[in-house]
Amino acid sequence: MHPATPTDSETAQQRFDRLYITSSEICRSLGVTRTTVLQARRRKLLPEPVAVNGCTLYIWERHTAQPFIDAWRVILSTRRRFFAEQRAPATAVPA
């Protein structure tokens, strides 16, 4: 099924959730703040969003944004792992 093709039993909300991703969902998925998502948008780490209500709400077409989100997830995971290793206490090396 093409992403935009509705199914007979699909509600409008289900169709929206299938086709679009909101900044709130990106925040929850990646564990970042809305400010971080908006900064990422400005830095072109996300594709251009659909601006709703005079740009107070941003949504993205899910199929367009997902590769960007997946790449961002890898970067965040690597960065978080690096900083966690830096904060971990050094273990004593046996003599």
XYZ file of N, CA, C and O in Angstrom:
380
model
N 0.849 -1.188 0.000
C 0.000 0.000 0.000
C 0.887 1.241 0.000
O 1.845 1.337 0.751
N 0.586 2.176 -0.853
C 1.281 3.465 -0.887
C 1.012 4.188 0.433
O -0.091 4.098 0.972
N 2.015 4.917 0.993
C 1.819 5.567 2.294
C 0.600 6.476 2.364
O -0.006 6.618 3.408
N 0.217 7.099 1.264
C -0.901 8.039 1.297
C -2.245 7.371 1.041
O -3.272 8.019 1.108
N -2.254 6.070 0.748
C -3.499 5.382 0.445
C -4.212 5.000 1.736
O -3.693 4.216 2.520
N -5.400 5.573 1.983
C -6.120 5.230 3.209
C -6.720 3.830 3.115
O -7.011 3.336 2.041
N -6.876 3.211 4.263
C -7.583 1.937 4.303
C -9.013 2.218 4.743
O -9.301 3.254 5.332
N -9.903 1.281 4.475
C -11.318 1.477 4.805
C -11.548 1.636 6.300
O -12.418 2.382 6.717
N -10.782 0.929 7.108
C -11.021 0.952 8.549
C -10.149 1.973 9.281
O -10.209 2.072 10.497
N -9.363 2.731 8.568
C -8.434 3.683 9.180
C -9.135 4.990 9.537
O -9.826 5.580 8.710
N -8.944 5.438 10.776
C -9.510 6.723 11.187
C -8.617 7.845 10.688
O -7.469 7.619 10.284
N -9.113 9.059 10.757
C -8.311 10.223 10.357
C -7.057 10.331 11.226
O -5.972 10.639 10.724
N -7.188 10.054 12.527
C -6.029 10.113 13.427
C -5.005 9.053 13.058
O -3.798 9.327 13.044
N -5.457 7.853 12.762
C -4.525 6.791 12.368
C -3.811 7.139 11.068
O -2.614 6.899 10.925
N -4.536 7.719 10.132
C -3.937 8.128 8.861
C -2.906 9.232 9.103
O -1.797 9.191 8.575
N -3.248 10.206 9.961
C -2.307 11.276 10.295
C -1.048 10.693 10.934
O 0.073 11.032 10.553
N -1.227 9.800 11.912
C -0.088 9.197 12.607
C 0.794 8.382 11.668
O 2.010 8.316 11.852
N 0.189 7.768 10.664
C 0.945 6.978 9.692
C 1.728 7.876 8.734
O 2.861 7.581 8.376
N 1.125 8.994 8.355
C 1.727 9.842 7.333
C 2.656 10.923 7.876
O 3.567 11.354 7.175
N 2.419 11.374 9.094
C 3.147 12.529 9.615
C 3.789 12.222 10.959
O 3.335 11.360 11.697
N 4.836 12.982 11.262
C 5.475 12.904 12.564
C 5.578 14.333 13.097
O 5.904 15.262 12.355
N 5.257 14.498 14.358
C 5.285 15.834 14.972
C 6.601 16.047 15.700
O 7.341 15.099 15.989
N 6.873 17.292 16.030
C 8.078 17.592 16.808
C 8.007 16.901 18.168
O 9.024 16.426 18.676
N 6.816 16.797 18.745
C 6.664 16.108 20.038
C 7.048 14.643 19.942
O 7.711 14.101 20.826
N 6.642 13.995 18.873
C 6.993 12.582 18.698
C 8.497 12.417 18.488
O 9.106 11.478 18.998
N 9.096 13.336 17.735
C 10.551 13.291 17.543
C 11.244 13.462 18.884
O 12.201 12.738 19.200
N 10.768 14.394 19.704
C 11.352 14.617 21.038
C 11.301 13.342 21.865
O 12.308 12.950 22.469
N 10.139 12.715 21.913
C 9.986 11.481 22.701
C 10.863 10.368 22.150
O 11.508 9.637 22.897
N 10.894 10.238 20.848
C 11.633 9.155 20.206
C 13.142 9.271 20.439
O 13.820 8.271 20.658
N 13.658 10.493 20.405
C 15.098 10.702 20.510
C 15.551 11.130 21.902
O 16.754 11.187 22.167
N 14.597 11.476 22.771
C 14.973 11.937 24.107
C 15.618 13.304 24.086
O 16.586 13.554 24.803
N 15.078 14.192 23.243
C 15.601 15.559 23.145
C 14.467 16.546 23.412
O 13.299 16.177 23.437
N 14.822 17.805 23.584
C 13.830 18.842 23.831
C 13.309 19.407 22.512
O 13.918 19.223 21.453
N 12.208 20.125 22.590
C 11.649 20.769 21.396
C 12.626 21.804 20.852
O 12.776 21.945 19.642
N 13.311 22.496 21.743
C 14.319 23.467 21.310
C 15.385 22.784 20.462
O 15.810 23.313 19.430
N 15.809 21.599 20.875
C 16.814 20.848 20.115
C 16.280 20.478 18.740
O 17.000 20.579 17.742
N 15.013 20.078 18.667
C 14.416 19.734 17.375
C 14.363 20.971 16.480
O 14.695 20.907 15.296
N 13.976 22.105 17.038
C 13.901 23.330 16.232
C 15.285 23.777 15.776
O 15.451 24.257 14.650
N 16.288 23.623 16.631
C 17.658 23.945 16.225
C 18.122 23.002 15.116
O 18.781 23.427 14.166
N 17.774 21.729 15.236
C 18.129 20.761 14.197
C 17.472 21.118 12.876
O 18.073 20.988 11.813
N 16.248 21.593 12.939
C 15.553 22.035 11.715
C 16.302 23.182 11.076
O 16.549 23.192 9.873
N 16.702 24.156 11.887
C 17.437 25.315 11.354
C 18.788 24.918 10.776
O 19.261 25.522 9.820
N 19.421 23.892 11.362
C 20.731 23.432 10.897
C 20.611 22.425 9.757
O 21.602 21.849 9.333
N 19.394 22.196 9.282
C 19.110 21.286 8.164
C 19.392 19.824 8.507
O 19.683 19.018 7.630
N 19.306 19.469 9.806
C 19.411 18.072 10.208
C 18.072 17.358 10.038
O 17.988 16.148 10.182
N 17.037 18.138 9.749
C 15.712 17.619 9.422
C 15.271 18.296 8.131
O 15.674 19.435 7.861
N 14.438 17.629 7.344
C 13.927 18.294 6.137
C 12.990 19.424 6.522
O 12.599 19.560 7.685
N 12.619 20.234 5.563
C 11.687 21.321 5.833
C 10.353 20.753 6.296
O 9.824 19.825 5.693
N 9.801 21.298 7.369
C 8.523 20.797 7.878
C 7.342 21.443 7.174
O 7.497 22.399 6.418
N 6.184 20.915 7.470
C 4.927 21.562 7.108
C 4.621 22.469 8.294
O 4.483 21.996 9.421
N 4.578 23.761 8.079
C 4.300 24.712 9.162
C 2.789 24.863 9.299
O 2.108 25.195 8.341
N 2.294 24.604 10.480
C 0.861 24.664 10.747
C 0.593 25.811 11.707
O 1.353 26.022 12.659
N -0.467 26.540 11.465
C -0.896 27.596 12.374
C 0.181 28.664 12.562
O 0.563 28.981 13.686
N 0.672 29.182 11.461
C 1.665 30.254 11.538
C 2.991 29.818 12.144
O 3.638 30.574 12.849
N 3.373 28.568 11.910
C 4.667 28.031 12.349
C 4.755 27.771 13.848
O 5.851 27.647 14.385
N 3.658 27.692 14.561
C 3.736 27.332 15.971
C 3.719 25.819 16.146
O 4.025 25.322 17.213
N 3.357 25.092 15.095
C 3.356 23.637 15.119
C 4.046 23.158 13.850
O 3.700 23.588 12.754
N 5.040 22.306 14.041
C 5.741 21.736 12.895
C 5.430 20.258 12.810
O 5.466 19.545 13.810
N 5.127 19.804 11.592
C 4.976 18.378 11.324
C 5.799 18.070 10.084
O 6.075 18.956 9.263
N 6.199 16.826 9.980
C 6.964 16.379 8.832
C 6.263 15.184 8.222
O 5.619 14.402 8.928
N 6.411 15.038 6.913
C 5.949 13.812 6.289
C 6.867 12.709 6.797
O 8.088 12.813 6.727
N 6.278 11.694 7.376
C 7.048 10.648 8.052
C 8.067 9.990 7.111
O 9.218 9.806 7.481
N 7.660 9.640 5.906
C 8.575 8.941 5.000
C 9.757 9.825 4.582
O 10.826 9.322 4.283
N 9.580 11.142 4.596
C 10.668 12.058 4.251
C 11.591 12.292 5.438
O 12.812 12.337 5.288
N 11.022 12.408 6.623
C 11.804 12.732 7.816
C 12.505 11.527 8.429
O 13.547 11.688 9.080
N 11.973 10.321 8.235
C 12.503 9.152 8.941
C 13.996 8.899 8.699
O 14.719 8.618 9.654
N 14.513 9.019 7.473
C 15.960 8.822 7.293
C 16.793 9.847 8.086
O 17.850 9.497 8.636
N 16.329 11.064 8.179
C 17.023 12.092 8.959
C 17.000 11.729 10.443
O 18.004 11.849 11.143
N 15.847 11.280 10.922
C 15.694 10.914 12.329
C 16.567 9.704 12.658
O 17.226 9.674 13.695
N 16.594 8.728 11.761
C 17.427 7.547 11.983
C 18.909 7.925 12.063
O 19.631 7.435 12.936
N 19.359 8.797 11.173
C 20.753 9.243 11.209
C 21.038 10.025 12.483
O 22.093 9.853 13.119
N 20.108 10.859 12.886
C 20.268 11.651 14.102
C 20.333 10.735 15.324
O 21.106 10.955 16.246
N 19.524 9.677 15.320
C 19.524 8.715 16.426
C 20.908 8.075 16.575
O 21.406 7.892 17.680
N 21.548 7.721 15.466
C 22.888 7.131 15.505
C 23.886 8.125 16.087
O 24.704 7.776 16.947
N 23.810 9.367 15.652
C 24.715 10.404 16.164
C 24.512 10.591 17.667
O 25.484 10.637 18.430
N 23.261 10.693 18.097
C 22.975 10.877 19.521
C 23.446 9.684 20.345
O 24.015 9.854 21.428
N 23.222 8.491 19.841
C 23.631 7.286 20.554
C 25.142 7.246 20.724
O 25.646 6.957 21.815
N 25.862 7.572 19.666
C 27.324 7.593 19.725
C 27.802 8.652 20.702
O 28.680 8.396 21.538
N 27.226 9.823 20.628
C 27.615 10.922 21.511
C 27.311 10.587 22.974
O 28.138 10.814 23.851
N 26.134 10.030 23.217
C 25.758 9.682 24.598
C 26.662 8.586 25.152
O 27.049 8.626 26.311
N 27.000 7.610 24.324
C 27.895 6.542 24.760
C 29.278 7.107 25.090
O 29.881 6.758 26.098
N 29.770 8.001 24.254
C 31.076 8.619 24.481
C 31.094 9.372 25.813
O 32.002 9.200 26.621
N 30.074 10.192 26.053
C 30.042 10.969 27.294
C 29.836 10.087 28.517
O 30.361 10.369 29.582
N 29.080 9.003 28.362
C 28.904 8.074 29.476
C 30.234 7.418 29.828
O 30.563 7.243 31.007
N 31.018 7.083 28.819
C 32.340 6.488 29.064
C 33.281 7.491 29.723
O 34.098 7.124 30.565
N 33.139 8.767 29.359
C 33.987 9.803 29.950
C 33.659 10.016 31.419
O 34.527 10.330 32.217
N 32.389 9.851 31.776
C 31.954 10.059 33.167
C 32.180 8.831 34.032
O 32.178 8.926 35.256
N 32.336 7.660 33.410
C 32.490 6.425 34.177
C 33.781 6.477 34.962
O 34.823 6.924 34.474
N 33.737 6.003 36.212
C 34.966 6.009 37.019
C 35.984 5.048 36.427
O 35.637 4.006 35.900
N 37.241 5.452 36.515
C 38.319 4.614 35.998
C 38.455 3.387 36.907
O 38.389 3.485 38.122
N 38.605 2.245 36.294
C 38.791 1.028 37.077
C 40.266 0.819 37.339
O 41.117 1.143 36.496
N 40.568 0.293 38.487
C 41.964 0.055 38.868
C 42.522 -1.087 38.028
O 41.864 -2.095 37.817
N 43.718 -0.912 37.554
C 44.390 -1.942 36.775
C 45.253 -2.751 37.729
O 46.073 -2.180 38.462
N 45.080 -4.081 37.777
C 45.888 -4.883 38.700
C 47.374 -4.801 38.348
O 47.742 -4.752 37.189
N 48.196 -4.777 39.360
C 49.646 -4.658 39.167
C 50.257 -5.974 38.817
O 49.821 -7.020 39.006
